[in-house]
Amino acid sequence: GYQGRNCAPNVVKFISGDNSIMKNKTVLVTGACINTGVAIVEKFASEGYDVVFTGRSKAKVEEAEQAYRDKFPGADISGYELESLKADGCVDEESVCQLFDDLDKKGVFIQCLVLNAADQGLGQEIFVSFLTDFIKVINTNVVWNFALAQQAALRMKQNGGGSIIFINSNTAYRAIPNRIAYSASKGGQLGMMRALALDLGKYNIRVNAVLPGMIRTDRWQKNPEWYKTVPSAFTPIGDVADGADIAEGVWYFAAHARNTTGAELVIDGGNTIQLYPIIPKDGEK
């Protein structure tokens, strides 16, 4: 049978009558070496937070860490290499516990956890892909994120509360071709978000989700002609989000939404509200 590792006995309580141990609040952002994760880190650092972030590649983590430190010399920036799954496809819970154990030893308390990293589950065709491909996406986007939320919440409970924010997707509600595992994982993630919000509310821990649609990422930059004509680019407001738009939504939940938990904020230019995209004909605006 499965035996989970419970880190609760080792959780450090940082907050008592004196908060002087913590100069700034600290955010932990997963998947923050590229794209939206970078924008989220930069938003929090610009607002005076210290930042802990993760990435899958040691070299990319080190490169991003140096870039963040150069840009935000007043912030304490720490990067960690962190894989979601082990070689057998199971969630690497031990690495999650080790991450939080290390933060405990350094006296770092995560007031805000932003769960940005995800397995995109690209190109998984129902009659071609293996079941293990499906499980890999679910394990990363749901189970691994639960492990991170659990360890963060243990410490938030001890230290007066906090905020957990999922970077979800409007594909939790609107399916797109050959992305069954991804849509299923994002739908499941929203259910988990609401359940966490219910169970953790009494500890002053708020749990919410930002639901982006299409975002201008490096994939857009590498293939601009394709992305200009993809149907989801034709939003009611005539534009798609960039990483900074998503970061502003995350910041709202972290800094302003004191009485909001279990909520979803869709940032997709209005794509979710339309039955189908209105694609202009040649010459039309």
GROMACS .gro file of C-alpha atoms in nm:
model
  285
    1GLY     CA    1   0.000   0.000   0.000
    2TYR     CA    2   0.092   0.363  -0.040
    3GLN     CA    3   0.254   0.531   0.257
    4GLY     CA    4   0.266   0.910   0.236
    5ARG     CA    5   0.528   1.112   0.421
    6ASN     CA    6   0.380   1.349   0.677
    7CYS     CA    7   0.612   1.641   0.753
    8ALA     CA    8   0.383   1.791   1.017
    9PRO     CA    9   0.598   1.701   1.321
   10ASN     CA   10   0.889   1.904   1.179
   11VAL     CA   11   0.691   2.214   1.083
   12VAL     CA   12   0.847   2.534   1.217
   13LYS     CA   13   0.637   2.809   1.371
   14PHE     CA   14   0.787   3.143   1.270
   15ILE     CA   15   0.524   3.389   1.386
   16SER     CA   16   0.477   3.469   1.751
   17GLY     CA   17   0.448   3.811   1.905
   18ASP     CA   18   0.749   3.927   1.705
   19ASN     CA   19   0.763   3.902   1.326
   20SER     CA   20   1.113   4.048   1.297
   21ILE     CA   21   1.253   3.716   1.173
   22MET     CA   22   1.088   3.788   0.838
   23LYS     CA   23   1.196   4.103   0.656
   24ASN     CA   24   0.953   4.056   0.367
   25LYS     CA   25   0.673   3.823   0.279
   26THR     CA   26   0.778   3.529   0.061
   27VAL     CA   27   0.604   3.372  -0.239
   28LEU     CA   28   0.681   3.030  -0.387
   29VAL     CA   29   0.616   3.007  -0.763
   30THR     CA   30   0.648   2.674  -0.944
   31GLY     CA   31   0.755   2.653  -1.306
   32ALA     CA   32   0.910   3.000  -1.304
   33CYS     CA   33   1.204   2.985  -1.545
   34ILE     CA   34   1.005   3.085  -1.856
   35ASN     CA   35   0.685   3.249  -1.976
   36THR     CA   36   0.403   3.316  -1.728
   37GLY     CA   37   0.608   3.199  -1.431
   38VAL     CA   38   0.863   3.471  -1.499
   39ALA     CA   39   0.593   3.739  -1.509
   40ILE     CA   40   0.452   3.617  -1.177
   41VAL     CA   41   0.793   3.621  -1.009
   42GLU     CA   42   0.864   3.970  -1.141
   43LYS     CA   43   0.527   4.102  -1.022
   44PHE     CA   44   0.578   3.978  -0.666
   45ALA     CA   45   0.942   4.090  -0.653
   46SER     CA   46   0.845   4.437  -0.777
   47GLU     CA   47   0.587   4.455  -0.495
   48GLY     CA   48   0.846   4.385  -0.227
   49TYR     CA   49   0.813   4.009  -0.183
   50ASP     CA   50   1.103   3.771  -0.150
   51VAL     CA   51   1.074   3.486  -0.399
   52VAL     CA   52   1.136   3.114  -0.401
   53PHE     CA   53   1.083   2.952  -0.741
   54THR     CA   54   1.122   2.613  -0.902
   55GLY     CA   55   1.212   2.473  -1.240
   56ARG     CA   56   1.287   2.133  -1.390
   57SER     CA   57   1.638   2.211  -1.522
   58LYS     CA   58   1.924   2.297  -1.288
   59ALA     CA   59   2.094   2.510  -1.552
   60LYS     CA   60   1.777   2.707  -1.628
   61VAL     CA   61   1.705   2.756  -1.258
   62GLU     CA   62   2.053   2.897  -1.201
   63GLU     CA   63   2.023   3.124  -1.506
   64ALA     CA   64   1.681   3.253  -1.399
   65GLU     CA   65   1.793   3.301  -1.039
   66GLN     CA   66   2.080   3.525  -1.148
   67ALA     CA   67   1.854   3.723  -1.383
   68TYR     CA   68   1.600   3.782  -1.107
   69ARG     CA   69   1.868   3.888  -0.860
   70ASP     CA   70   2.014   4.133  -1.110
   71LYS     CA   71   1.672   4.284  -1.182
   72PHE     CA   72   1.553   4.292  -0.820
   73PRO     CA   73   1.858   4.347  -0.598
   74GLY     CA   74   1.642   4.430  -0.297
   75ALA     CA   75   1.463   4.093  -0.301
   76ASP     CA   76   1.585   3.762  -0.167
   77ILE     CA   77   1.557   3.523  -0.464
   78SER     CA   78   1.612   3.147  -0.437
   79GLY     CA   79   1.566   2.888  -0.711
   80TYR     CA   80   1.520   2.513  -0.667
   81GLU     CA   81   1.540   2.234  -0.921
   82LEU     CA   82   1.222   2.030  -0.870
   83GLU     CA   83   1.072   1.751  -1.079
   84SER     CA   84   0.708   1.659  -1.035
   85LEU     CA   85   0.745   1.287  -1.105
   86LYS     CA   86   0.994   1.009  -1.046
   87ALA     CA   87   1.122   0.782  -1.324
   88ASP     CA   88   0.837   0.536  -1.262
   89GLY     CA   89   0.576   0.809  -1.318
   90CYS     CA   90   0.477   0.840  -0.952
   91VAL     CA   91   0.466   1.177  -0.778
   92ASP     CA   92   0.796   1.269  -0.614
   93GLU     CA   93   0.650   1.356  -0.274
   94GLU     CA   94   0.987   1.321  -0.104
   95SER     CA   95   1.133   1.605  -0.310
   96VAL     CA   96   0.841   1.827  -0.213
   97CYS     CA   97   0.899   1.751   0.155
   98GLN     CA   98   1.272   1.812   0.117
   99LEU     CA   99   1.204   2.151  -0.042
  100PHE     CA  100   0.990   2.263   0.250
  101ASP     CA  101   1.226   2.110   0.504
  102ASP     CA  102   1.509   2.314   0.353
  103LEU     CA  103   1.301   2.632   0.368
  104ASP     CA  104   1.225   2.557   0.734
  105LYS     CA  105   1.595   2.525   0.809
  106LYS     CA  106   1.661   2.860   0.639
  107GLY     CA  107   1.381   3.028   0.834
  108VAL     CA  108   1.172   3.092   0.523
  109PHE     CA  109   0.793   3.088   0.558
  110ILE     CA  110   0.588   3.080   0.238
  111GLN     CA  111   0.290   3.314   0.282
  112CYS     CA  112   0.177   3.265  -0.078
  113LEU     CA  113   0.205   2.955  -0.299
  114VAL     CA  114   0.149   2.996  -0.674
  115LEU     CA  115   0.107   2.662  -0.850
  116ASN     CA  116   0.202   2.753  -1.204
  117ALA     CA  117   0.396   2.450  -1.335
  118ALA     CA  118   0.196   2.206  -1.546
  119ASP     CA  119   0.220   1.919  -1.791
  120GLN     CA  120   0.055   2.054  -2.105
  121GLY     CA  121  -0.037   1.707  -2.231
  122LEU     CA  122   0.019   1.811  -2.591
  123GLY     CA  123  -0.078   1.584  -2.877
  124GLN     CA  124  -0.230   1.300  -2.676
  125GLU     CA  125  -0.466   1.133  -2.923
  126ILE     CA  126  -0.717   0.896  -2.767
  127PHE     CA  127  -0.645   0.597  -2.992
  128VAL     CA  128  -0.269   0.650  -3.004
  129SER     CA  129  -0.147   0.764  -2.663
  130PHE     CA  130  -0.071   0.524  -2.380
  131LEU     CA  131  -0.258   0.522  -2.051
  132THR     CA  132   0.069   0.613  -1.881
  133ASP     CA  133   0.070   0.941  -2.080
  134PHE     CA  134  -0.271   1.026  -1.937
  135ILE     CA  135  -0.167   0.934  -1.583
  136LYS     CA  136   0.149   1.147  -1.612
  137VAL     CA  137  -0.057   1.461  -1.679
  138ILE     CA  138  -0.302   1.388  -1.397
  139ASN     CA  139  -0.020   1.311  -1.153
  140THR     CA  140   0.160   1.636  -1.231
  141ASN     CA  141  -0.133   1.875  -1.253
  142VAL     CA  142  -0.344   1.733  -0.970
  143VAL     CA  143  -0.155   1.498  -0.737
  144TRP     CA  144   0.180   1.680  -0.734
  145ASN     CA  145   0.008   2.014  -0.684
  146PHE     CA  146  -0.182   1.865  -0.392
  147ALA     CA  147   0.149   1.757  -0.236
  148LEU     CA  148   0.283   2.113  -0.266
  149ALA     CA  149  -0.038   2.266  -0.133
  150GLN     CA  150  -0.043   2.023   0.159
  151GLN     CA  151   0.309   2.109   0.272
  152ALA     CA  152   0.255   2.484   0.229
  153ALA     CA  153  -0.076   2.468   0.416
  154LEU     CA  154   0.082   2.281   0.708
  155ARG     CA  155   0.311   2.577   0.761
  156MET     CA  156   0.043   2.838   0.692
  157LYS     CA  157  -0.176   2.675   0.956
  158GLN     CA  158   0.105   2.711   1.210
  159ASN     CA  159   0.182   3.069   1.112
  160GLY     CA  160  -0.151   3.247   1.094
  161GLY     CA  161  -0.270   3.177   0.739
  162GLY     CA  162  -0.174   3.232   0.380
  163SER     CA  163  -0.282   3.214   0.018
  164ILE     CA  164  -0.267   2.931  -0.237
  165ILE     CA  165  -0.329   3.016  -0.602
  166PHE     CA  166  -0.365   2.766  -0.884
  167ILE     CA  167  -0.284   2.866  -1.241
  168ASN     CA  168  -0.563   2.669  -1.405
  169SER     CA  169  -0.705   2.705  -1.758
  170ASN     CA  170  -1.029   2.787  -1.937
  171THR     CA  171  -0.992   2.440  -2.092
  172ALA     CA  172  -1.131   2.312  -1.763
  173TYR     CA  173  -1.464   2.417  -1.920
  174ARG     CA  174  -1.394   2.435  -2.294
  175ALA     CA  175  -1.228   2.129  -2.451
  176ILE     CA  176  -0.977   2.154  -2.735
  177PRO     CA  177  -0.862   1.872  -2.967
  178ASN     CA  178  -0.619   1.606  -2.846
  179ARG     CA  179  -0.590   1.749  -2.493
  180ILE     CA  180  -0.816   1.510  -2.298
  181ALA     CA  181  -0.573   1.456  -2.011
  182TYR     CA  182  -0.502   1.827  -1.978
  183SER     CA  183  -0.870   1.927  -1.970
  184ALA     CA  184  -0.947   1.647  -1.725
  185SER     CA  185  -0.660   1.753  -1.499
  186LYS     CA  186  -0.767   2.117  -1.498
  187GLY     CA  187  -1.128   2.024  -1.420
  188GLY     CA  188  -1.008   1.803  -1.137
  189GLN     CA  189  -0.778   2.077  -1.015
  190LEU     CA  190  -1.071   2.317  -0.979
  191GLY     CA  191  -1.259   2.061  -0.771
  192MET     CA  192  -0.952   2.022  -0.553
  193MET     CA  193  -0.918   2.400  -0.523
  194ARG     CA  194  -1.273   2.435  -0.393
  195ALA     CA  195  -1.233   2.146  -0.148
  196LEU     CA  196  -0.906   2.291  -0.017
  197ALA     CA  197  -1.072   2.630   0.023
  198LEU     CA  198  -1.346   2.472   0.233
  199ASP     CA  199  -1.113   2.269   0.454
  200LEU     CA  200  -0.848   2.538   0.501
  201GLY     CA  201  -1.067   2.844   0.546
  202LYS     CA  202  -1.084   2.804   0.924
  203TYR     CA  203  -0.706   2.842   0.934
  204ASN     CA  204  -0.719   3.173   0.743
  205ILE     CA  205  -0.581   3.003   0.431
  206ARG     CA  206  -0.743   3.124   0.111
  207VAL     CA  207  -0.736   2.904  -0.200
  208ASN     CA  208  -0.828   3.042  -0.543
  209ALA     CA  209  -0.759   2.987  -0.913
  210VAL     CA  210  -0.670   3.200  -1.215
  211LEU     CA  211  -0.798   3.057  -1.545
  212PRO     CA  212  -0.602   3.188  -1.844
  213GLY     CA  213  -0.695   3.127  -2.203
  214MET     CA  214  -0.437   3.162  -2.475
  215ILE     CA  215  -0.123   3.340  -2.357
  216ARG     CA  216   0.156   3.492  -2.563
  217THR     CA  217   0.440   3.262  -2.462
  218ASP     CA  218   0.762   3.154  -2.632
  219ARG     CA  219   0.552   2.915  -2.843
  220TRP     CA  220   0.371   3.216  -2.990
  221GLN     CA  221   0.699   3.390  -3.062
  222LYS     CA  222   0.840   3.082  -3.237
  223ASN     CA  223   0.534   3.032  -3.460
  224PRO     CA  224   0.359   3.371  -3.488
  225GLU     CA  225   0.177   3.307  -3.817
  226TRP     CA  226   0.004   2.996  -3.683
  227TYR     CA  227  -0.097   3.165  -3.358
  228LYS     CA  228  -0.235   3.470  -3.539
  229THR     CA  229  -0.495   3.252  -3.713
  230VAL     CA  230  -0.578   2.998  -3.440
  231PRO     CA  231  -0.949   3.036  -3.342
  232SER     CA  232  -0.883   3.112  -2.974
  233ALA     CA  233  -0.689   3.422  -3.077
  234PHE     CA  234  -1.019   3.583  -3.185
  235THR     CA  235  -1.146   3.703  -2.851
  236PRO     CA  236  -1.437   3.943  -2.790
  237ILE     CA  237  -1.195   4.219  -2.687
  238GLY     CA  238  -0.968   4.147  -2.984
  239ASP     CA  239  -0.657   4.055  -2.790
  240VAL     CA  240  -0.501   3.770  -2.594
  241ALA     CA  241  -0.323   3.781  -2.260
  242ASP     CA  242   0.045   3.803  -2.193
  243GLY     CA  243   0.219   3.682  -1.881
  244ALA     CA  244   0.181   4.016  -1.705
  245ASP     CA  245  -0.199   3.994  -1.735
  246ILE     CA  246  -0.198   3.659  -1.558
  247ALA     CA  247   0.043   3.791  -1.294
  248GLU     CA  248  -0.197   4.078  -1.215
  249GLY     CA  249  -0.476   3.826  -1.155
  250VAL     CA  250  -0.253   3.626  -0.923
  251TRP     CA  251  -0.155   3.943  -0.739
  252TYR     CA  252  -0.521   4.031  -0.686
  253PHE     CA  253  -0.583   3.702  -0.506
  254ALA     CA  254  -0.262   3.732  -0.306
  255ALA     CA  255  -0.281   4.095  -0.199
  256HIS     CA  256  -0.635   4.227  -0.231
  257ALA     CA  257  -0.891   3.945  -0.206
  258ARG     CA  258  -0.901   3.927   0.173
  259ASN     CA  259  -1.253   3.783   0.185
  260THR     CA  260  -1.233   3.566  -0.127
  261THR     CA  261  -1.170   3.193  -0.133
  262GLY     CA  262  -1.274   2.909  -0.360
  263ALA     CA  263  -1.305   3.155  -0.648
  264GLU     CA  264  -1.211   3.147  -1.015
  265LEU     CA  265  -1.084   3.444  -1.216
  266VAL     CA  266  -1.096   3.389  -1.592
  267ILE     CA  267  -0.842   3.590  -1.793
  268ASP     CA  268  -0.903   3.497  -2.156
  269GLY     CA  269  -1.025   3.807  -2.337
  270GLY     CA  270  -1.380   3.678  -2.312
  271ASN     CA  271  -1.326   3.350  -2.497
  272THR     CA  272  -1.520   3.149  -2.241
  273ILE     CA  273  -1.837   3.356  -2.284
  274GLN     CA  274  -1.869   3.308  -2.660
  275LEU     CA  275  -2.029   3.008  -2.827
  276TYR     CA  276  -1.773   3.022  -3.107
  277PRO     CA  277  -1.504   3.273  -3.214
  278ILE     CA  278  -1.604   3.542  -3.460
  279ILE     CA  279  -1.329   3.523  -3.720
  280PRO     CA  280  -1.324   3.830  -3.948
  281LYS     CA  281  -1.319   3.779  -4.321
  282ASP     CA  282  -1.040   3.926  -4.530
  283GLY     CA  283  -1.048   4.303  -4.508
  284GLU     CA  284  -1.276   4.311  -4.201
  285LYS     CA  285  -1.168   4.428  -3.859
   0.00000   0.00000   0.00000
